[in-house]
mmCIF file of C-alpha atoms in Angstrom:
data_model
loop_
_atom_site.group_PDB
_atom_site.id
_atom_site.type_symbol
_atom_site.label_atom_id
_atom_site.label_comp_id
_atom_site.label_asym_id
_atom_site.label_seq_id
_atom_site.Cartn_x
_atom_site.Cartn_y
_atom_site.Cartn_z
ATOM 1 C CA UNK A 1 13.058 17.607 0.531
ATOM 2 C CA UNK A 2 13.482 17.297 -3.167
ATOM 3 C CA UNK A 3 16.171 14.289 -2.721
ATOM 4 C CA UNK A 4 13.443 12.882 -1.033
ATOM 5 C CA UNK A 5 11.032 13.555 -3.993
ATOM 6 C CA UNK A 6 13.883 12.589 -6.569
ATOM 7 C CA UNK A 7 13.836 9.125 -4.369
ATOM 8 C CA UNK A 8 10.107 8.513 -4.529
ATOM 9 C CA UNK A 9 9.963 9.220 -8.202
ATOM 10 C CA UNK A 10 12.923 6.657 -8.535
ATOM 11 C CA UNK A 11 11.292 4.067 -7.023
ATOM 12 C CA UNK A 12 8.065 4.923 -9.164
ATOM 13 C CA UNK A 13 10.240 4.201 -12.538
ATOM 14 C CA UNK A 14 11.065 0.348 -11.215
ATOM 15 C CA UNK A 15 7.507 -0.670 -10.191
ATOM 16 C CA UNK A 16 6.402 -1.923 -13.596
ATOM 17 C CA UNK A 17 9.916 -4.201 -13.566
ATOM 18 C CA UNK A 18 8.824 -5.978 -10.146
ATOM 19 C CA UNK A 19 7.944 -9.505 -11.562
ATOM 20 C CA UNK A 20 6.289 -10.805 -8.615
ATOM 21 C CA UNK A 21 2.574 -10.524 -7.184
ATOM 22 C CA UNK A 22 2.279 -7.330 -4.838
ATOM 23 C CA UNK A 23 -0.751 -7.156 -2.743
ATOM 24 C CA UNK A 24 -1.107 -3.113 -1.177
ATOM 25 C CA UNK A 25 -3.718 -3.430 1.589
ATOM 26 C CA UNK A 26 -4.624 -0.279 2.794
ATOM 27 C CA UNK A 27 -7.524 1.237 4.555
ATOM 28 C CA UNK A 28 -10.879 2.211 2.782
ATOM 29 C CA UNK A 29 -11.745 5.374 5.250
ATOM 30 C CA UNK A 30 -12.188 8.408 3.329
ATOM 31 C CA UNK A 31 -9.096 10.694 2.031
ATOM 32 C CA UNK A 32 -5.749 11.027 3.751
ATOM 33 C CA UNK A 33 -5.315 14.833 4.424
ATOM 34 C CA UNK A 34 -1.225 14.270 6.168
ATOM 35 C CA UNK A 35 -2.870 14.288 10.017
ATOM 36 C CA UNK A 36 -5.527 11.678 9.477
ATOM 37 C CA UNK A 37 -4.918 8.060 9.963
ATOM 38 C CA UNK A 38 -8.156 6.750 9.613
ATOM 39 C CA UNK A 39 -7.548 6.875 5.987
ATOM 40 C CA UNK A 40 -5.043 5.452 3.890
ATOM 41 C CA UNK A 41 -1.861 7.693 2.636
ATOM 42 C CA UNK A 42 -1.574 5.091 0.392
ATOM 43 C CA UNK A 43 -1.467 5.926 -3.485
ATOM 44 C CA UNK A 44 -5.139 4.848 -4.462
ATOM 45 C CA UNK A 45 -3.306 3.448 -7.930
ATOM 46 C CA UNK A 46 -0.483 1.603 -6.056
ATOM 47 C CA UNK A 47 -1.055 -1.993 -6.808
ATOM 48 C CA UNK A 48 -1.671 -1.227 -10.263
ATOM 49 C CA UNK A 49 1.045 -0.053 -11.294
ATOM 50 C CA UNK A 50 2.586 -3.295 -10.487
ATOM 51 C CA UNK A 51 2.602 -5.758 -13.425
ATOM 52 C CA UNK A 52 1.230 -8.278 -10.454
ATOM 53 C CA UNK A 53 -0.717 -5.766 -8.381
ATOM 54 C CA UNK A 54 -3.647 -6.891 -6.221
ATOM 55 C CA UNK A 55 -5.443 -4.003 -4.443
ATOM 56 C CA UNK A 56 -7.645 -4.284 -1.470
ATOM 57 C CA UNK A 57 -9.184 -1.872 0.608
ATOM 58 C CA UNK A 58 -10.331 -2.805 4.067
ATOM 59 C CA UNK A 59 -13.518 -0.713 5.380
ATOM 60 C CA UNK A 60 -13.608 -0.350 9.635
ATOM 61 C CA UNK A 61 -10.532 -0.753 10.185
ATOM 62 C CA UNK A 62 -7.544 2.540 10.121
ATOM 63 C CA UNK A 63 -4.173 2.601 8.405
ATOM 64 C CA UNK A 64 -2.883 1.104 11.465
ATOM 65 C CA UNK A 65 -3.421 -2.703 9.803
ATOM 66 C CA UNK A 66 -1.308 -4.707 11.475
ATOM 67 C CA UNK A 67 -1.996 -3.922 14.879
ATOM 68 C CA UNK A 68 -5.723 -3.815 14.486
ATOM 69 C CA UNK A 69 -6.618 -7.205 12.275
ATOM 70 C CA UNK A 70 -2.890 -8.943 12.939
ATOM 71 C CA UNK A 71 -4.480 -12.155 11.865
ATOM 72 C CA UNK A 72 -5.872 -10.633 8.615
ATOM 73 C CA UNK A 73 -2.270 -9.721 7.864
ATOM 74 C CA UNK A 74 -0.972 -12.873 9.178
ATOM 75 C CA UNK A 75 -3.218 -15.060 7.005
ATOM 76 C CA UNK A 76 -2.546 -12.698 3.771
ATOM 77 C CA UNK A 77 0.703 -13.014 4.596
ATOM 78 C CA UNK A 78 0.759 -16.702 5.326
ATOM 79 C CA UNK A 79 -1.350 -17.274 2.366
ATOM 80 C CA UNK A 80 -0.720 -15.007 -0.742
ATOM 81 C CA UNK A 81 -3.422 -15.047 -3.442
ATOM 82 C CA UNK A 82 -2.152 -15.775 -7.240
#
């Protein structure tokens, strides 16, 4: 496991260097405790970290997204914000 660490922590140190807009959309629902997916194991801080970062955090809906609002994810897709 700690090559896995060392590769997170990697990809931690180029973040700030990503020059283009990064929208995280994760779920809103509570803390992630490793067994529940109603909540987000999303970093809470992702997005800003990124020089570009847009965060949003959807309430009623699980970190399951894209199968349970695929047009939400379509249209952010389809339609980035500046």
């Amino acid at each position: 496991h700690s090559t896995i660490r060392a590769t997170i922590a990697d990809l931690y140190d180029e973040i700030p260097h990503i020059q283009r807009p990064v929208h995280v959309i994760s779920s809103g629902r509570g803390e992630f405790d490793g067994t529940n997916f109603l909540a987000s194991p999303t970093a809470p801080d992702l997005a800003s970290l990124f020089p570009q970062g847009k965060d949003t955090q959807l309430t009623g809906i699980s970190h399951f997204i894209p199968m349970e609002a695929p047009d939400l994810v379509g249209h952010a897709l389809a339609c980035p914000s500046p």
